[in-house]
Coordinates of C-alpha atoms and ligand atoms in Angstrom, one line a residue:
X1 CA 112.9 -35.3 220.1
X2 CA 115.4 -35.9 217.6
X3 CA 117.5 -32.7 217.5
X4 CA 120.4 -31.9 215.0
X5 CA 122.8 -29.6 214.5
X6 CA 124.9 -27.8 211.4
X7 CA 127.8 -26.6 213.0
X8 CA 130.1 -24.1 211.2
X9 CA 132.8 -22.2 211.9
X10 CA 132.6 -18.8 209.9
X11 CA 135.8 -18.8 208.5
X12 CA 134.7 -19.1 204.9
X13 CA 131.9 -19.5 202.9
X14 CA 129.7 -22.6 202.8
X15 CA 131.0 -25.2 200.4
X16 CA 129.4 -28.4 198.6
X17 CA 130.8 -30.5 201.4
X18 CA 129.6 -28.5 204.0
X19 CA 126.5 -28.1 202.6
X20 CA 125.5 -31.6 202.2
X21 CA 126.4 -32.3 206.0
X22 CA 123.7 -29.5 206.9
X23 CA 121.6 -30.6 204.1
X24 CA 121.8 -34.1 205.9
X25 CA 121.0 -32.7 209.5
X26 CA 118.1 -31.2 208.1
X27 CA 116.7 -34.1 206.6
X28 CA 117.2 -36.1 210.0
X29 CA 115.3 -33.6 211.8
X30 CA 112.5 -33.4 208.8
X31 CA 111.9 -36.6 208.7
X32 CA 111.6 -37.4 212.5
X33 CA 109.5 -34.1 213.2
X34 CA 112.4 -32.8 215.3
X35 CA 114.7 -30.0 215.7
X36 CA 117.8 -28.6 213.1
X37 CA 119.9 -26.3 215.0
X38 CA 122.6 -24.0 213.5
X39 CA 125.5 -23.2 215.8
X40 CA 127.8 -21.0 214.4
X41 CA 131.6 -22.3 216.2
X42 CA 133.3 -18.5 216.5
X43 CA 135.5 -19.6 219.4
X44 CA 138.1 -18.8 217.0
X45 CA 138.0 -14.4 217.3
X46 CA 140.4 -14.4 214.6
X47 CA 139.4 -16.3 212.1
X48 CA 135.9 -15.9 212.1
X49 CA 134.2 -12.9 210.3
X50 CA 130.3 -11.8 210.4
X51 CA 130.2 -11.4 207.2
X52 CA 130.3 -15.2 206.6
X53 CA 128.0 -15.5 209.8
X54 CA 125.7 -13.5 207.4
X55 CA 126.5 -15.9 204.5
X56 CA 125.8 -19.0 205.9
X57 CA 122.3 -17.7 206.7
X58 CA 121.7 -16.3 203.5
X59 CA 122.7 -20.2 201.8
X60 CA 121.0 -21.8 204.3
X61 CA 117.4 -19.6 203.4
X62 CA 118.3 -20.2 199.7
X63 CA 118.7 -23.6 200.1
X64 CA 115.5 -23.9 201.6
X65 CA 116.8 -25.1 205.3
X66 CA 116.1 -22.6 207.7
X67 CA 117.3 -23.8 211.1
X68 CA 114.9 -24.3 214.0
X69 CA 117.1 -22.0 216.3
X70 CA 120.7 -20.7 216.2
X71 CA 123.0 -20.1 218.7
X72 CA 127.1 -18.7 218.9
X73 CA 129.6 -19.9 220.7
X74 CA 130.8 -17.1 221.3
X75 CA 127.9 -15.7 223.4
X76 CA 128.3 -18.9 225.6
X77 CA 131.2 -19.1 227.1
X78 CA 130.3 -18.7 230.3
X79 CA 129.1 -22.5 229.9
X80 CA 132.3 -23.2 228.8
X81 CA 134.0 -21.7 231.8
X82 CA 131.5 -23.7 234.4
X83 CA 132.0 -27.1 232.7
X84 CA 136.1 -26.5 232.6
X85 CA 135.6 -25.8 235.9
X86 CA 133.7 -29.3 237.0
X87 CA 135.8 -30.8 234.7
X88 CA 138.8 -29.5 236.4
X89 CA 137.8 -30.1 240.1
X90 CA 137.2 -33.9 238.8
X91 CA 140.8 -34.1 238.2
X92 CA 140.1 -34.4 233.8
X93 CA 142.0 -31.0 232.6
X94 CA 145.4 -30.3 233.7
X95 CA 148.3 -27.2 233.1
X96 CA 150.5 -28.1 230.3
X97 CA 153.6 -24.8 229.6
X98 CA 155.2 -26.6 226.1
X99 CA 155.9 -24.3 223.6
X100 CA 154.7 -25.0 220.4
X101 CA 158.5 -25.7 219.5
X102 CA 158.7 -27.9 222.2
X103 CA 155.8 -30.1 221.4
X104 CA 157.0 -30.2 217.8
X105 CA 160.6 -31.4 218.9
X106 CA 159.0 -34.4 220.6
X107 CA 156.6 -35.3 218.1
X108 CA 159.7 -35.1 215.6
X109 CA 161.4 -37.9 218.0
X110 CA 158.8 -40.0 218.5
X111 CA 158.3 -40.0 214.7
X112 CA 162.3 -40.4 214.0
X113 CA 161.8 -43.5 216.3
X114 CA 159.0 -45.0 214.3
X115 CA 156.3 -43.9 217.1
X116 CA 152.9 -42.2 216.9
X117 CA 153.7 -38.5 218.2
X118 CA 151.2 -39.0 221.2
X119 CA 151.8 -36.8 223.8
X120 CA 153.8 -37.6 226.7
X121 CA 151.7 -36.2 229.6
X122 CA 155.1 -34.7 230.8
X123 CA 152.9 -31.8 232.4
X124 CA 151.0 -34.3 234.5
X125 CA 154.5 -34.9 236.2
X126 CA 154.9 -31.5 237.1
X127 CA 155.1 -30.7 240.9
X128 CA 153.3 -28.1 242.6
X129 CA 156.8 -26.0 242.8
X130 CA 157.4 -26.5 239.6
X131 CA 154.1 -25.1 238.5
X132 CA 154.7 -22.3 240.6
X133 CA 157.9 -21.4 239.1
X134 CA 156.2 -21.0 235.6
X135 CA 153.4 -19.0 237.1
X136 CA 156.1 -16.9 238.6
X137 CA 158.0 -16.5 235.6
X138 CA 155.0 -15.6 234.1
X139 CA 154.4 -18.4 231.6
X140 CA 150.9 -19.1 231.0
X141 CA 150.0 -22.6 230.9
X142 CA 147.5 -24.2 228.0
X143 CA 145.3 -26.9 229.3
X144 CA 144.6 -30.2 228.1
X145 CA 142.1 -33.0 228.7
X146 CA 143.4 -36.1 230.3
X147 CA 141.6 -38.9 228.7
X148 CA 140.7 -42.3 230.8
X149 CA 143.1 -45.0 229.8
X150 CA 141.0 -47.6 231.2
X151 CA 137.9 -46.6 229.9
X152 CA 137.0 -48.3 226.5
X153 CA 136.0 -45.9 223.6
X154 CA 133.5 -47.6 222.0
X155 CA 130.3 -46.2 220.0
X156 CA 127.7 -47.8 217.3
X157 CA 128.3 -45.3 214.6
X158 CA 124.9 -44.6 212.5
X159 CA 127.4 -45.4 208.7
X160 CA 130.5 -47.1 210.1
X161 CA 129.2 -49.2 212.9
X162 CA 130.9 -50.2 215.7
X163 CA 133.8 -48.3 216.3
X164 CA 136.3 -48.6 218.8
X165 CA 139.3 -46.8 220.2
X166 CA 142.4 -47.2 222.5
X167 CA 142.5 -44.0 225.0
X168 CA 146.2 -44.4 225.2
X169 CA 146.4 -44.3 221.5
X170 CA 145.5 -41.1 221.5
X171 CA 147.1 -37.7 222.7
X172 CA 145.1 -35.5 225.4
X173 CA 143.3 -32.5 223.8
X174 CA 144.8 -29.2 223.7
X175 CA 140.9 -27.7 225.0
X176 CA 142.1 -24.1 225.8
X177 CA 144.5 -21.8 224.6
X178 CA 147.0 -20.1 227.3
X179 CA 145.0 -16.8 226.6
X180 CA 141.8 -18.1 227.9
X181 CA 140.5 -19.3 224.5
X182 CA 138.9 -22.2 223.5
X183 CA 139.7 -24.7 221.0
X184 CA 137.0 -26.8 219.0
X185 CA 136.5 -30.0 221.3
X186 CA 135.2 -28.9 224.5
X187 CA 132.9 -26.5 223.9
X188 CA 131.3 -28.6 221.2
X189 CA 130.2 -31.4 223.6
X190 CA 129.2 -28.6 226.2
X191 CA 126.8 -27.0 223.6
X192 CA 125.4 -30.7 222.2
X193 CA 124.5 -31.5 225.6
X194 CA 123.2 -28.4 226.5
X195 CA 121.3 -27.9 223.2
X196 CA 119.9 -31.4 223.7
X197 CA 121.5 -32.5 220.1
X198 CA 120.6 -36.6 219.9
X199 CA 122.1 -37.0 216.8
X200 CA 125.7 -35.6 215.6
X201 CA 126.2 -36.1 212.0
X202 CA 129.4 -35.4 210.6
X203 CA 132.0 -35.6 208.0
X204 CA 134.4 -38.9 208.7
X205 CA 137.1 -36.3 209.1
X206 CA 135.8 -36.2 212.6
X207 CA 135.9 -39.7 213.5
X208 CA 139.0 -39.7 215.8
X209 CA 137.4 -36.3 217.6
X210 CA 134.3 -38.3 218.5
X211 CA 136.5 -40.8 219.9
X212 CA 137.9 -38.1 222.3
X213 CA 134.7 -36.8 222.7
X214 CA 132.9 -39.3 223.8
X215 CA 135.3 -39.4 227.1
X216 CA 134.4 -35.4 227.3
X217 CA 130.6 -36.1 227.1
X218 CA 131.0 -39.0 229.8
X219 CA 133.1 -36.9 232.2
X220 CA 130.7 -33.9 231.6
X221 CA 127.7 -36.0 232.2
X222 CA 129.3 -37.2 235.3
X223 CA 129.6 -34.1 236.7
X224 CA 126.3 -32.8 236.7
X225 CA 122.7 -33.5 238.0
X226 CA 120.7 -32.2 235.1
X227 CA 119.0 -35.3 233.0
X228 CA 121.4 -34.6 229.8
X229 CA 122.3 -37.6 227.3
X230 CA 125.1 -38.2 225.0
X231 CA 124.2 -37.7 221.8
X232 CA 124.3 -40.8 219.0
X233 CA 126.9 -40.5 216.1
X234 CA 127.0 -40.8 212.7
X235 CA 129.8 -40.0 210.3
X236 CA 129.6 -39.8 206.3
X237 CA 132.1 -40.5 204.0
X238 CA 133.5 -37.0 202.4
X239 CA 133.1 -35.8 199.2
X240 CA 135.6 -36.3 196.2
X241 CA 136.0 -34.8 193.3
X242 CA 134.3 -36.4 189.6
X243 CA 137.9 -38.1 189.3
X244 CA 138.0 -39.7 192.6
X245 CA 140.5 -37.6 194.7
X246 CA 139.7 -35.1 197.7
X247 CA 139.5 -31.8 195.1
X248 CA 140.7 -28.5 196.5
X249 CA 138.1 -27.1 194.0
X250 CA 135.3 -28.5 195.9
X251 CA 136.5 -27.1 199.0
X252 CA 135.8 -23.5 197.4
X253 CA 132.8 -24.5 195.4
X254 CA 129.7 -22.8 197.1
X255 CA 126.1 -21.4 196.7
X256 CA 127.4 -18.0 194.9
X257 CA 128.9 -20.4 192.3
X258 CA 125.6 -22.3 191.9
X259 CA 123.8 -19.4 192.1
X260 CA 125.7 -17.7 189.3
X261 CA 125.5 -21.0 186.9
X262 CA 121.7 -20.1 187.5
X263 CA 121.3 -23.5 189.2
X264 CA 117.9 -24.1 191.3
X265 CA 118.7 -25.2 194.8
X266 CA 116.1 -28.1 194.4
X267 CA 118.9 -29.7 192.2
X268 CA 121.4 -29.0 194.6
X269 CA 119.3 -30.7 197.4
X270 CA 118.5 -33.5 194.9
X271 CA 121.8 -34.6 194.1
X272 CA 123.5 -33.8 197.9
X273 CA 120.9 -35.4 199.1
X274 CA 121.3 -39.1 197.8
X275 CA 124.8 -39.0 196.7
X276 CA 126.8 -41.1 198.5
X277 CA 123.6 -43.7 199.2
X278 CA 122.3 -46.8 197.9
X279 CA 119.2 -44.7 196.5
X280 CA 119.5 -43.3 192.9
X281 CA 119.7 -39.6 192.3
X282 CA 116.8 -38.8 190.4
X283 CA 115.3 -35.4 189.8
X284 CA 112.8 -35.3 192.4
X285 CA 111.9 -31.4 193.5
X286 CA 109.9 -32.0 196.1
X287 CA 111.9 -32.4 199.7
X288 CA 109.3 -34.1 201.4
X289 CA 109.9 -37.4 199.3
X290 CA 113.8 -36.7 200.2
X291 CA 113.4 -36.5 203.4
X292 CA 110.9 -39.4 203.7
X293 CA 113.0 -41.7 202.2
X294 CA 116.3 -40.3 204.6
X295 CA 117.7 -43.3 205.9
X296 CA 121.2 -43.6 207.4
X297 CA 121.8 -47.3 206.6
X298 CA 121.6 -46.6 203.2
X299 CA 125.2 -44.4 203.3
X300 CA 128.2 -46.0 201.6
X301 CA 131.6 -45.9 203.5
X302 CA 133.0 -45.1 200.4
X303 CA 133.8 -41.4 199.3
X304 CA 131.1 -40.1 197.5
X305 CA 131.9 -38.4 193.9
X306 CA 130.7 -35.3 193.5
X307 CA 129.8 -34.2 189.3
X308 CA 129.1 -30.8 188.3
X309 CA 127.8 -32.8 184.9
X310 CA 125.6 -34.6 186.7
X311 CA 124.1 -31.7 188.6
X312 CA 123.8 -29.6 185.5
X313 CA 121.6 -32.9 184.2
X314 CA 119.5 -32.9 186.9
X315 CA 118.7 -29.1 187.4
X316 CA 117.4 -29.4 183.5
X317 CA 115.5 -32.2 184.4
X318 CA 113.9 -30.5 187.3
X319 CA 113.6 -27.5 185.4
X320 CA 111.8 -29.4 183.0
X321 CA 109.4 -30.4 185.6
X322 CA 108.7 -27.1 187.3
X323 CA 105.0 -25.6 187.4
X324 CA 104.3 -22.4 186.2
X325 CA 103.0 -20.9 189.7
X326 CA 106.4 -21.9 191.1
X327 CA 108.6 -20.1 188.4
X328 CA 106.8 -17.3 187.2
X329 CA 108.5 -14.5 189.6
X330 CA 111.3 -15.5 187.7
X331 CA 110.5 -15.3 183.9
X332 CA 110.5 -12.4 181.3
X333 CA 107.7 -10.2 181.5
X334 CA 105.0 -11.3 179.7
X335 CA 105.4 -15.2 179.8
X336 CA 102.6 -16.8 180.3
X337 CA 101.9 -20.2 181.5
X338 CA 101.4 -21.5 177.6
X339 CA 105.0 -19.8 177.3
X340 CA 106.5 -21.5 179.9
X341 CA 105.1 -25.0 178.2
X342 CA 106.2 -24.3 175.2
X343 CA 110.0 -23.3 176.2
X344 CA 110.0 -25.4 179.5
X345 CA 111.6 -28.5 177.5
X346 CA 114.3 -26.6 175.6
X347 CA 116.0 -25.1 178.9
X348 CA 118.8 -26.2 181.3
X349 CA 118.3 -23.2 183.2
X350 CA 115.3 -20.8 183.8
X351 CA 117.6 -18.1 182.7
X352 CA 117.7 -19.4 179.4
X353 CA 114.3 -18.8 179.0
X354 CA 114.7 -15.4 177.9
X355 CA 116.4 -16.2 175.2
X356 CA 113.8 -18.5 174.0
X357 CA 111.3 -16.0 174.7
X358 CA 112.6 -13.7 172.2
X359 CA 111.4 -16.1 169.7
X360 CA 107.9 -15.2 170.8
X361 CA 108.6 -11.4 171.2
X362 CA 110.8 -10.8 168.2
X363 CA 112.4 -9.3 166.6
X364 CA 114.0 -12.6 165.0
X365 CA 117.0 -13.2 162.8
X366 CA 116.3 -12.8 159.0
X367 CA 117.7 -15.6 157.1
X368 CA 118.1 -15.4 153.1
X369 CA 116.3 -18.3 151.4
X370 CA 116.5 -19.6 148.1
X371 CA 114.1 -18.6 145.5
X372 CA 111.4 -21.6 146.0
X373 CA 112.3 -21.5 149.4
X374 CA 110.8 -17.7 149.0
X375 CA 108.1 -18.9 146.8
X376 CA 106.9 -21.8 149.5
X377 CA 106.7 -19.0 152.1
X378 CA 104.8 -16.7 149.9
X379 CA 102.3 -19.9 149.5
X380 CA 102.3 -20.1 153.6
X381 CA 101.6 -16.7 154.2
X382 CA 98.7 -16.7 151.8
X383 CA 96.4 -19.0 152.7
X384 CA 96.9 -18.5 156.5
X385 CA 94.5 -19.6 158.5
X386 CA 93.9 -19.5 162.4
X387 CA 91.9 -22.1 164.6
X388 CA 92.8 -24.0 167.4
X389 CA 95.6 -25.5 166.3
X390 CA 97.5 -23.3 163.7
X391 CA 100.6 -25.0 163.0
X392 CA 98.5 -28.6 162.3
X393 CA 96.4 -26.6 159.6
X394 CA 99.8 -24.3 158.2
X395 CA 101.5 -27.7 158.0
X396 CA 98.7 -29.7 156.4
X397 CA 97.5 -27.5 153.6
X398 CA 101.1 -27.0 152.9
X399 CA 101.6 -30.5 152.3
X400 CA 98.8 -30.7 149.9
X401 CA 99.2 -27.8 148.0
X402 CA 102.7 -28.1 147.7
X403 CA 103.9 -31.9 147.9
X404 CA 106.6 -30.9 150.2
X405 CA 107.1 -32.8 153.8
X406 CA 109.7 -34.0 156.0
X407 CA 112.5 -31.3 156.4
X408 CA 111.7 -29.6 153.0
X409 CA 108.1 -28.6 155.0
X410 CA 109.4 -27.7 158.1
X411 CA 112.4 -26.0 158.4
X412 CA 111.9 -23.3 155.8
X413 CA 108.7 -22.2 158.2
X414 CA 110.9 -22.8 161.4
X415 CA 113.2 -20.7 159.9
X416 CA 111.2 -17.9 158.8
X417 CA 109.1 -17.8 162.0
X418 CA 112.2 -18.4 164.3
X419 CA 115.7 -17.2 163.1
X420 CA 116.4 -20.4 163.8
X421 CA 116.9 -24.3 163.3
X422 CA 116.2 -25.7 166.5
X423 CA 114.1 -24.8 169.5
X424 CA 110.6 -25.2 170.7
X425 CA 108.1 -27.1 169.5
X426 CA 106.1 -25.0 166.8
X427 CA 103.0 -26.0 167.3
X428 CA 103.0 -24.4 171.1
X429 CA 104.7 -21.8 169.9
X430 CA 102.6 -20.4 166.8
X431 CA 99.5 -19.4 169.4
X432 CA 101.9 -17.8 171.1
X433 CA 103.4 -15.6 168.0
X434 CA 99.6 -14.9 166.9
X435 CA 98.1 -14.7 163.8
X436 CA 99.0 -10.7 162.5
X437 CA 102.8 -11.6 164.0
X438 CA 103.1 -15.0 162.3
X439 CA 101.6 -13.5 158.8
X440 CA 104.3 -10.9 158.9
X441 CA 107.4 -13.3 159.5
X442 CA 105.9 -15.6 156.7
X443 CA 105.8 -12.5 154.6
X444 CA 109.1 -10.8 155.2
X445 CA 110.5 -14.3 154.7
X446 CA 108.8 -14.3 151.4
X447 CA 110.5 -11.0 150.6
X448 CA 113.5 -11.6 151.8
X449 CA 116.8 -10.5 149.2
X450 CA 118.2 -13.6 147.1
X451 CA 120.8 -15.7 149.0
Ligands
LIG13 N1 132.9 -26.2 214.0 C1 133.0 -27.6 213.7 C2 133.8 -27.8 212.1 O1 133.2 -26.9 211.2 C3 132.6 -28.4 214.1 C4 132.2 -30.2 213.7 C5 130.9 -30.5 214.1 O2 130.0 -30.8 213.7 O3 130.9 -30.9 215.8 O4 134.4 -29.0 211.5

């Protein structure tokens, strides 16, 4: 069964980049009828915050991507300890004692010689006596995973195609700090195996992590007997701003900002589902359509450009298609289906419905008309008849009675009835305003003081 996971570190709010990653994992799982798991990567106790865990859950719920299960790394430490012990017994982890300053110096020297700053494995050369001496001094080691330089690292990436890495060109990663706490790499691999994750889909900033983790997966699988499998990997190109650059703003742009702007989660989903793929971004509110079409082979390797203006346009287009039943609870009081249909084409967010609804409920702005328009509006009020289509009969009659046409015919009526020069279709609006109120507004306008 396809199992994907979204694995945020709760050190901040979700931003548009990781919302996109979450969405694609959700879509992949839904398309295959599989499972989408939320894994809170909270091994960094100092930087992880409970408020962010809650915010992540809320954001996923708002986006309609509730996970099928949730796990927290802070509750799974025993599993990592066990894996660590197995890897240690297999000679794949080793203690190292360098201080951060020493490591930094080594890096600088290598870089100064024009060489890649790969860890020199000096810790592997320590004798038992030297290690014992460090321990006696009270210097606790940190722990590195020993890459196998002879084992080729190759995988078929779902987006990037065949990927090859030379283990000798990579540093043995530190997996555990001197205080016993975990870095990201090993717990993630342990969890992916334990949780039966079949597909790891994440940003391309993780490509070199994958190279290292593939050796971890292999080592973990070799050291145990359970039927577990290495997941497939796919790395998507990163999201950039509309101007084409990695953008700081995107790194802090999250669901709270989208909510405040009154945007529909469906708009965000429609945009992020296809942004950076060869499929057209369209105002598709039905996620089943998006999910069915989800296909990693359509993902481009070029960065995907996130454009706020495109999101706004998409939102408006989606709002224009929303059914009354889907929005009723969020509409101003008294606004019925006919009201929604009249006003829907004029709004770009549902919040704007209230402004337009005031044209129906009144009071509307008073406009000072010229004398001949006042006369015209008096004629409009006097002969007002109410039928199936009061606007058509009103304008039809006035055209005949006054010889007016076009703007001269329509604009004074719209102004008198709504206090505005533009707005929703009058034919739809008039039945909502009602006969009594229509007459009252026309009469008031006819009697309005001179301009
Ligand atoms: N916690 C990691 C991150 O947020 C997870 C990466 C992954 O998907 O493995 O970058």
